Amino acid sequence: MSRIGASILALGMVAGLGIAGWLLSDALITFKTWDRVVTVKGLSEREYLADQVIWPIQFVEAGNELPALYDELDTHAGKVKQFLTQAGIREDEISVGQPQITDKLAQQYGGGPRAEFRYSAIQTVTVYSSDVNNVREVMSSIGSLLKDGIVLSTQNYNAQTQYVFTRLNDVKPEMIEEATVNAREVALKFASDSQSQLGKIRRANQGRFSISDRDTHHPHIKKIRVVSTIEYTLVD
């Protein structure tokens, strides 16, 4: 009886080791399958019109008397505002900044010739509007202010017009979906070429959205771009 019991025990141990080995083998195969992945990128790129514009209008004045210079600045700032409101820009979209006054006498060094005018000033009237198309039309006729003796300054970096796109959160969902679909199409093609089946998503990175001008001639048209990176498993 003891020999029979020992034989049964030995057979049980062999069977147990066999089952354990099979389970371990299956786990290794599953792990190996999970380790087979393909990483793909999906692109979504669209163009939208900017929905806000910041337009600084700068003009310069010069003189030898500060009170007269300030009066001239006020007069010309009023003419600029009048020009803008008559063109359809609301008053609450227009702001007048503090003038920048330079005293050339105080900055003069050495024995060079004295400037004709002691003081020079730069005044900025800024338009901040959501009506981008209307503002762009007004820009094309700004030269008419020259007839009123207003000397416009366009070389200053601070006078560059800015176009802003603020509706990114509105377009994000559709663009992320488009990028994801694009990435899956690439992954399916890869799986088909490698005679595999596309499995589940193992890891996904939405990617950063970028906003840029379409080109230097159309800064009011914004190019929105996002690249999503997705990692899929491959199964036989």
PDB file of C-alpha atoms in Angstrom:
ATOM      1  CA  MET A   1       0.000   0.000   0.000  1.00  0.00           C
ATOM      2  CA  SER A   2       2.856   2.315   0.753  1.00  0.00           C
ATOM      3  CA  ARG A   3       4.277   1.704  -2.731  1.00  0.00           C
ATOM      4  CA  ILE A   4       0.903   2.424  -4.306  1.00  0.00           C
ATOM      5  CA  GLY A   5       0.558   5.676  -2.263  1.00  0.00           C
ATOM      6  CA  ALA A   6       4.036   6.741  -3.253  1.00  0.00           C
ATOM      7  CA  SER A   7       3.251   6.117  -6.924  1.00  0.00           C
ATOM      8  CA  ILE A   8       0.046   8.135  -6.731  1.00  0.00           C
ATOM      9  CA  LEU A   9       1.906  10.969  -5.012  1.00  0.00           C
ATOM     10  CA  ALA A  10       4.604  10.940  -7.686  1.00  0.00           C
ATOM     11  CA  LEU A  11       2.022  10.986 -10.481  1.00  0.00           C
ATOM     12  CA  GLY A  12       0.264  13.910  -8.776  1.00  0.00           C
ATOM     13  CA  MET A  13       3.501  15.861  -8.565  1.00  0.00           C
ATOM     14  CA  VAL A  14       4.266  15.211 -12.226  1.00  0.00           C
ATOM     15  CA  ALA A  15       0.777  16.316 -13.248  1.00  0.00           C
ATOM     16  CA  GLY A  16       1.024  19.418 -11.070  1.00  0.00           C
ATOM     17  CA  LEU A  17       4.358  20.374 -12.569  1.00  0.00           C
ATOM     18  CA  GLY A  18       2.936  19.850 -16.040  1.00  0.00           C
ATOM     19  CA  ILE A  19      -0.049  22.100 -15.373  1.00  0.00           C
ATOM     20  CA  ALA A  20       2.198  24.735 -13.810  1.00  0.00           C
ATOM     21  CA  GLY A  21       4.490  24.583 -16.800  1.00  0.00           C
ATOM     22  CA  TRP A  22       1.562  24.986 -19.189  1.00  0.00           C
ATOM     23  CA  LEU A  23       0.253  27.973 -17.253  1.00  0.00           C
ATOM     24  CA  LEU A  24       3.714  29.548 -17.218  1.00  0.00           C
ATOM     25  CA  SER A  25       4.098  28.941 -20.937  1.00  0.00           C
ATOM     26  CA  ASP A  26       0.704  30.525 -21.610  1.00  0.00           C
ATOM     27  CA  ALA A  27       1.661  33.536 -19.486  1.00  0.00           C
ATOM     28  CA  LEU A  28       4.899  33.948 -21.410  1.00  0.00           C
ATOM     29  CA  ILE A  29       3.045  33.778 -24.704  1.00  0.00           C
ATOM     30  CA  THR A  30       0.547  36.371 -23.484  1.00  0.00           C
ATOM     31  CA  PHE A  31       3.371  38.606 -22.296  1.00  0.00           C
ATOM     32  CA  LYS A  32       5.170  38.173 -25.585  1.00  0.00           C
ATOM     33  CA  THR A  33       2.013  39.132 -27.444  1.00  0.00           C
ATOM     34  CA  TRP A  34       1.578  42.206 -25.292  1.00  0.00           C
ATOM     35  CA  ASP A  35       5.199  43.130 -25.976  1.00  0.00           C
ATOM     36  CA  ARG A  36       4.580  43.234 -29.744  1.00  0.00           C
ATOM     37  CA  VAL A  37       3.590  46.806 -30.385  1.00  0.00           C
ATOM     38  CA  VAL A  38       3.505  49.372 -33.148  1.00  0.00           C
ATOM     39  CA  THR A  39       3.835  53.106 -32.492  1.00  0.00           C
ATOM     40  CA  VAL A  40       2.136  55.421 -34.958  1.00  0.00           C
ATOM     41  CA  LYS A  41       1.481  59.148 -35.249  1.00  0.00           C
ATOM     42  CA  GLY A  42      -1.752  60.782 -36.364  1.00  0.00           C
ATOM     43  CA  LEU A  43      -1.914  64.307 -37.723  1.00  0.00           C
ATOM     44  CA  SER A  44      -4.738  66.833 -37.724  1.00  0.00           C
ATOM     45  CA  GLU A  45      -4.151  70.209 -39.350  1.00  0.00           C
ATOM     46  CA  ARG A  46      -6.715  72.915 -40.030  1.00  0.00           C
ATOM     47  CA  GLU A  47      -6.909  76.603 -40.851  1.00  0.00           C
ATOM     48  CA  TYR A  48      -9.113  79.129 -39.097  1.00  0.00           C
ATOM     49  CA  LEU A  49      -9.570  82.871 -39.303  1.00  0.00           C
ATOM     50  CA  ALA A  50      -8.240  84.696 -36.246  1.00  0.00           C
ATOM     51  CA  ASP A  51     -11.069  85.931 -34.029  1.00  0.00           C
ATOM     52  CA  GLN A  52      -9.294  88.876 -32.402  1.00  0.00           C
ATOM     53  CA  VAL A  53      -7.002  91.595 -33.713  1.00  0.00           C
ATOM     54  CA  ILE A  54      -4.739  94.002 -31.835  1.00  0.00           C
ATOM     55  CA  TRP A  55      -3.826  96.923 -34.080  1.00  0.00           C
ATOM     56  CA  PRO A  56      -1.503  99.609 -32.659  1.00  0.00           C
ATOM     57  CA  ILE A  57      -1.547 102.837 -34.674  1.00  0.00           C
ATOM     58  CA  GLN A  58       1.510 104.939 -33.898  1.00  0.00           C
ATOM     59  CA  PHE A  59       2.254 108.476 -35.019  1.00  0.00           C
ATOM     60  CA  VAL A  60       5.105 110.836 -34.228  1.00  0.00           C
ATOM     61  CA  GLU A  61       5.298 114.523 -33.367  1.00  0.00           C
ATOM     62  CA  ALA A  62       8.172 116.912 -32.704  1.00  0.00           C
ATOM     63  CA  GLY A  63       8.486 120.387 -31.177  1.00  0.00           C
ATOM     64  CA  ASN A  64      10.398 122.679 -28.873  1.00  0.00           C
ATOM     65  CA  GLU A  65       7.596 123.417 -26.396  1.00  0.00           C
ATOM     66  CA  LEU A  66       6.096 120.628 -24.317  1.00  0.00           C
ATOM     67  CA  PRO A  67       2.619 122.164 -23.827  1.00  0.00           C
ATOM     68  CA  ALA A  68       2.236 122.744 -27.569  1.00  0.00           C
ATOM     69  CA  LEU A  69       3.532 119.227 -28.272  1.00  0.00           C
ATOM     70  CA  TYR A  70       0.966 117.669 -25.934  1.00  0.00           C
ATOM     71  CA  ASP A  71      -1.818 119.692 -27.523  1.00  0.00           C
ATOM     72  CA  GLU A  72      -0.766 118.478 -30.962  1.00  0.00           C
ATOM     73  CA  LEU A  73      -0.722 114.879 -29.748  1.00  0.00           C
ATOM     74  CA  ASP A  74      -4.237 115.212 -28.312  1.00  0.00           C
ATOM     75  CA  THR A  75      -5.529 116.781 -31.505  1.00  0.00           C
ATOM     76  CA  HIS A  76      -4.097 114.060 -33.724  1.00  0.00           C
ATOM     77  CA  ALA A  77      -5.215 111.269 -31.372  1.00  0.00           C
ATOM     78  CA  GLY A  78      -8.732 112.673 -31.635  1.00  0.00           C
ATOM     79  CA  LYS A  79      -8.542 112.645 -35.429  1.00  0.00           C
ATOM     80  CA  VAL A  80      -7.357 109.025 -35.403  1.00  0.00           C
ATOM     81  CA  LYS A  81     -10.268 108.029 -33.148  1.00  0.00           C
ATOM     82  CA  GLN A  82     -12.712 109.896 -35.349  1.00  0.00           C
ATOM     83  CA  PHE A  83     -11.350 108.129 -38.422  1.00  0.00           C
ATOM     84  CA  LEU A  84     -11.742 104.739 -36.740  1.00  0.00           C
ATOM     85  CA  THR A  85     -15.283 105.276 -35.433  1.00  0.00           C
ATOM     86  CA  GLN A  86     -16.459 106.570 -38.802  1.00  0.00           C
ATOM     87  CA  ALA A  87     -15.082 103.353 -40.321  1.00  0.00           C
ATOM     88  CA  GLY A  88     -17.294 101.248 -38.041  1.00  0.00           C
ATOM     89  CA  ILE A  89     -14.967 100.508 -35.136  1.00  0.00           C
ATOM     90  CA  ARG A  90     -16.668 100.939 -31.761  1.00  0.00           C
ATOM     91  CA  GLU A  91     -15.309 103.449 -29.257  1.00  0.00           C
ATOM     92  CA  ASP A  92     -14.929 100.779 -26.577  1.00  0.00           C
ATOM     93  CA  GLU A  93     -12.531  98.964 -28.945  1.00  0.00           C
ATOM     94  CA  ILE A  94     -10.213 101.996 -29.110  1.00  0.00           C
ATOM     95  CA  SER A  95      -7.721 103.053 -26.443  1.00  0.00           C
ATOM     96  CA  VAL A  96      -5.181 105.876 -26.344  1.00  0.00           C
ATOM     97  CA  GLY A  97      -1.913 105.226 -24.553  1.00  0.00           C
ATOM     98  CA  GLN A  98       0.460 107.583 -22.794  1.00  0.00           C
ATOM     99  CA  PRO A  99       2.828 109.362 -25.197  1.00  0.00           C
ATOM    100  CA  GLN A 100       6.530 108.586 -25.105  1.00  0.00           C
ATOM    101  CA  ILE A 101       8.478 111.846 -24.952  1.00  0.00           C
ATOM    102  CA  THR A 102      12.191 112.095 -25.738  1.00  0.00           C
ATOM    103  CA  ASP A 103      14.231 115.151 -24.752  1.00  0.00           C
ATOM    104  CA  LYS A 104      17.026 115.238 -27.316  1.00  0.00           C
ATOM    105  CA  LEU A 105      18.829 118.026 -25.496  1.00  0.00           C
ATOM    106  CA  ALA A 106      19.134 115.919 -22.372  1.00  0.00           C
ATOM    107  CA  GLN A 107      20.516 113.016 -24.416  1.00  0.00           C
ATOM    108  CA  GLN A 108      22.960 115.066 -26.481  1.00  0.00           C
ATOM    109  CA  TYR A 109      26.636 114.248 -25.988  1.00  0.00           C
ATOM    110  CA  GLY A 110      29.751 115.876 -27.387  1.00  0.00           C
ATOM    111  CA  GLY A 111      29.799 118.896 -29.640  1.00  0.00           C
ATOM    112  CA  GLY A 112      27.526 117.672 -32.412  1.00  0.00           C
ATOM    113  CA  PRO A 113      24.933 119.899 -34.071  1.00  0.00           C
ATOM    114  CA  ARG A 114      21.777 120.569 -32.125  1.00  0.00           C
ATOM    115  CA  ALA A 115      18.565 118.925 -33.296  1.00  0.00           C
ATOM    116  CA  GLU A 116      16.000 121.188 -34.922  1.00  0.00           C
ATOM    117  CA  PHE A 117      13.362 120.098 -32.389  1.00  0.00           C
ATOM    118  CA  ARG A 118      14.205 119.469 -28.774  1.00  0.00           C
ATOM    119  CA  TYR A 119      11.320 117.084 -28.098  1.00  0.00           C
ATOM    120  CA  SER A 120      10.030 114.115 -30.085  1.00  0.00           C
ATOM    121  CA  ALA A 121       7.001 112.049 -29.163  1.00  0.00           C
ATOM    122  CA  ILE A 122       5.388 108.769 -30.140  1.00  0.00           C
ATOM    123  CA  GLN A 123       1.669 108.333 -29.515  1.00  0.00           C
ATOM    124  CA  THR A 124      -0.155 104.996 -29.815  1.00  0.00           C
ATOM    125  CA  VAL A 125      -3.852 104.481 -30.444  1.00  0.00           C
ATOM    126  CA  THR A 126      -4.725 100.787 -30.151  1.00  0.00           C
ATOM    127  CA  VAL A 127      -7.658  98.917 -31.661  1.00  0.00           C
ATOM    128  CA  TYR A 128      -8.650  95.693 -29.892  1.00  0.00           C
ATOM    129  CA  SER A 129     -11.506  94.098 -31.796  1.00  0.00           C
ATOM    130  CA  SER A 130     -13.226  90.815 -32.604  1.00  0.00           C
ATOM    131  CA  ASP A 131     -14.358  92.076 -36.004  1.00  0.00           C
ATOM    132  CA  VAL A 132     -11.187  91.043 -37.817  1.00  0.00           C
ATOM    133  CA  ASN A 133     -12.524  91.507 -41.346  1.00  0.00           C
ATOM    134  CA  ASN A 134     -13.714  95.059 -40.724  1.00  0.00           C
ATOM    135  CA  VAL A 135     -10.451  96.079 -39.057  1.00  0.00           C
ATOM    136  CA  ARG A 136      -8.472  94.710 -41.983  1.00  0.00           C
ATOM    137  CA  GLU A 137     -10.561  96.815 -44.374  1.00  0.00           C
ATOM    138  CA  VAL A 138      -9.925  99.913 -42.255  1.00  0.00           C
ATOM    139  CA  MET A 139      -6.184  99.207 -42.329  1.00  0.00           C
ATOM    140  CA  SER A 140      -6.141  99.557 -46.082  1.00  0.00           C
ATOM    141  CA  SER A 141      -7.394 103.163 -45.840  1.00  0.00           C
ATOM    142  CA  ILE A 142      -5.267 104.342 -42.904  1.00  0.00           C
ATOM    143  CA  GLY A 143      -3.133 106.361 -45.309  1.00  0.00           C
ATOM    144  CA  SER A 144      -5.885 108.973 -45.522  1.00  0.00           C
ATOM    145  CA  LEU A 145      -4.710 110.266 -42.128  1.00  0.00           C
ATOM    146  CA  LEU A 146      -1.633 111.661 -43.843  1.00  0.00           C
ATOM    147  CA  LYS A 147      -3.862 114.365 -45.328  1.00  0.00           C
ATOM    148  CA  ASP A 148      -4.464 115.607 -41.779  1.00  0.00           C
ATOM    149  CA  GLY A 149      -0.739 115.965 -41.174  1.00  0.00           C
ATOM    150  CA  ILE A 150      -0.479 112.805 -39.071  1.00  0.00           C
ATOM    151  CA  VAL A 151       2.906 111.124 -39.547  1.00  0.00           C
ATOM    152  CA  LEU A 152       2.361 107.396 -39.083  1.00  0.00           C
ATOM    153  CA  SER A 153       5.147 105.180 -37.782  1.00  0.00           C
ATOM    154  CA  THR A 154       5.259 101.590 -39.036  1.00  0.00           C
ATOM    155  CA  GLN A 155       8.877 100.652 -38.302  1.00  0.00           C
ATOM    156  CA  ASN A 156       8.542 100.230 -34.540  1.00  0.00           C
ATOM    157  CA  TYR A 157       8.335  96.588 -33.477  1.00  0.00           C
ATOM    158  CA  ASN A 158       5.739  97.505 -30.838  1.00  0.00           C
ATOM    159  CA  ALA A 159       3.478  98.768 -33.621  1.00  0.00           C
ATOM    160  CA  GLN A 160       3.108  95.383 -35.295  1.00  0.00           C
ATOM    161  CA  THR A 161      -0.449  94.088 -35.675  1.00  0.00           C
ATOM    162  CA  GLN A 162      -1.259  90.873 -33.811  1.00  0.00           C
ATOM    163  CA  TYR A 163      -3.915  88.345 -34.762  1.00  0.00           C
ATOM    164  CA  VAL A 164      -5.143  85.976 -32.078  1.00  0.00           C
ATOM    165  CA  PHE A 165      -7.094  82.723 -32.216  1.00  0.00           C
ATOM    166  CA  THR A 166      -8.931  82.114 -28.934  1.00  0.00           C
ATOM    167  CA  ARG A 167     -11.290  79.248 -29.852  1.00  0.00           C
ATOM    168  CA  LEU A 168      -8.805  76.413 -29.440  1.00  0.00           C
ATOM    169  CA  ASN A 169     -10.946  74.604 -26.863  1.00  0.00           C
ATOM    170  CA  ASP A 170     -13.838  74.611 -29.350  1.00  0.00           C
ATOM    171  CA  VAL A 171     -11.882  72.826 -32.081  1.00  0.00           C
ATOM    172  CA  LYS A 172      -9.804  70.492 -29.892  1.00  0.00           C
ATOM    173  CA  PRO A 173     -12.282  67.547 -29.688  1.00  0.00           C
ATOM    174  CA  GLU A 174     -12.748  67.226 -33.460  1.00  0.00           C
ATOM    175  CA  MET A 175      -9.047  67.585 -34.163  1.00  0.00           C
ATOM    176  CA  ILE A 176      -8.057  64.995 -31.556  1.00  0.00           C
ATOM    177  CA  GLU A 177     -10.615  62.596 -33.032  1.00  0.00           C
ATOM    178  CA  GLU A 178      -9.262  63.214 -36.522  1.00  0.00           C
ATOM    179  CA  ALA A 179      -5.671  62.628 -35.389  1.00  0.00           C
ATOM    180  CA  THR A 180      -6.686  59.419 -33.608  1.00  0.00           C
ATOM    181  CA  VAL A 181      -8.510  58.068 -36.664  1.00  0.00           C
ATOM    182  CA  ASN A 182      -5.523  58.941 -38.821  1.00  0.00           C
ATOM    183  CA  ALA A 183      -3.170  57.101 -36.465  1.00  0.00           C
ATOM    184  CA  ARG A 184      -5.395  54.005 -36.415  1.00  0.00           C
ATOM    185  CA  GLU A 185      -5.476  53.884 -40.220  1.00  0.00           C
ATOM    186  CA  VAL A 186      -1.687  53.862 -40.279  1.00  0.00           C
ATOM    187  CA  ALA A 187      -1.559  51.156 -37.587  1.00  0.00           C
ATOM    188  CA  LEU A 188      -4.072  48.977 -39.464  1.00  0.00           C
ATOM    189  CA  LYS A 189      -1.982  49.228 -42.620  1.00  0.00           C
ATOM    190  CA  PHE A 190       1.135  48.228 -40.692  1.00  0.00           C
ATOM    191  CA  ALA A 191      -0.645  45.279 -39.061  1.00  0.00           C
ATOM    192  CA  SER A 192      -1.944  44.100 -42.420  1.00  0.00           C
ATOM    193  CA  ASP A 193       1.483  44.319 -44.023  1.00  0.00           C
ATOM    194  CA  SER A 194       3.000  42.315 -41.157  1.00  0.00           C
ATOM    195  CA  GLN A 195       0.186  39.721 -41.309  1.00  0.00           C
ATOM    196  CA  SER A 196      -0.959  40.561 -37.801  1.00  0.00           C
ATOM    197  CA  GLN A 197      -4.107  41.814 -36.159  1.00  0.00           C
ATOM    198  CA  LEU A 198      -4.326  45.191 -34.488  1.00  0.00           C
ATOM    199  CA  GLY A 199      -4.949  44.896 -30.766  1.00  0.00           C
ATOM    200  CA  LYS A 200      -5.811  47.395 -28.067  1.00  0.00           C
ATOM    201  CA  ILE A 201      -4.221  50.746 -27.387  1.00  0.00           C
ATOM    202  CA  ARG A 202      -1.310  50.286 -25.020  1.00  0.00           C
ATOM    203  CA  ARG A 203      -0.327  53.905 -24.621  1.00  0.00           C
ATOM    204  CA  ALA A 204      -1.511  57.211 -26.091  1.00  0.00           C
ATOM    205  CA  ASN A 205      -0.137  60.738 -26.094  1.00  0.00           C
ATOM    206  CA  GLN A 206      -2.484  63.471 -27.290  1.00  0.00           C
ATOM    207  CA  GLY A 207       0.353  65.800 -28.296  1.00  0.00           C
ATOM    208  CA  ARG A 208       0.585  69.587 -28.129  1.00  0.00           C
ATOM    209  CA  PHE A 209      -1.485  71.946 -30.193  1.00  0.00           C
ATOM    210  CA  SER A 210       0.439  74.581 -32.108  1.00  0.00           C
ATOM    211  CA  ILE A 211      -0.933  77.815 -33.564  1.00  0.00           C
ATOM    212  CA  SER A 212       0.998  79.641 -36.271  1.00  0.00           C
ATOM    213  CA  ASP A 213       0.406  82.060 -39.118  1.00  0.00           C
ATOM    214  CA  ARG A 214      -0.366  80.405 -42.423  1.00  0.00           C
ATOM    215  CA  ASP A 215       2.373  82.538 -43.985  1.00  0.00           C
ATOM    216  CA  THR A 216       3.882  86.013 -43.712  1.00  0.00           C
ATOM    217  CA  HIS A 217       1.301  87.480 -46.091  1.00  0.00           C
ATOM    218  CA  HIS A 218      -1.738  86.037 -44.267  1.00  0.00           C
ATOM    219  CA  PRO A 219      -1.080  86.403 -40.520  1.00  0.00           C
ATOM    220  CA  HIS A 220      -4.835  86.644 -39.898  1.00  0.00           C
ATOM    221  CA  ILE A 221      -5.253  83.019 -41.032  1.00  0.00           C
ATOM    222  CA  LYS A 222      -4.057  80.637 -38.343  1.00  0.00           C
ATOM    223  CA  LYS A 223      -2.817  77.112 -38.895  1.00  0.00           C
ATOM    224  CA  ILE A 224      -3.795  74.803 -36.017  1.00  0.00           C
ATOM    225  CA  ARG A 225      -1.846  71.552 -35.777  1.00  0.00           C
ATOM    226  CA  VAL A 226      -1.682  68.563 -33.436  1.00  0.00           C
ATOM    227  CA  VAL A 227       0.196  65.257 -33.699  1.00  0.00           C
ATOM    228  CA  SER A 228      -1.017  62.361 -31.543  1.00  0.00           C
ATOM    229  CA  THR A 229       1.232  59.402 -30.762  1.00  0.00           C
ATOM    230  CA  ILE A 230      -0.516  56.071 -30.134  1.00  0.00           C
ATOM    231  CA  GLU A 231       0.955  52.660 -29.328  1.00  0.00           C
ATOM    232  CA  TYR A 232      -1.061  49.585 -30.341  1.00  0.00           C
ATOM    233  CA  THR A 233      -0.474  45.932 -29.547  1.00  0.00           C
ATOM    234  CA  LEU A 234      -0.163  43.406 -32.366  1.00  0.00           C
ATOM    235  CA  VAL A 235      -1.672  39.921 -32.154  1.00  0.00           C
ATOM    236  CA  ASP A 236      -1.555  36.906 -34.488  1.00  0.00           C
TER     237      ASP A 236
END
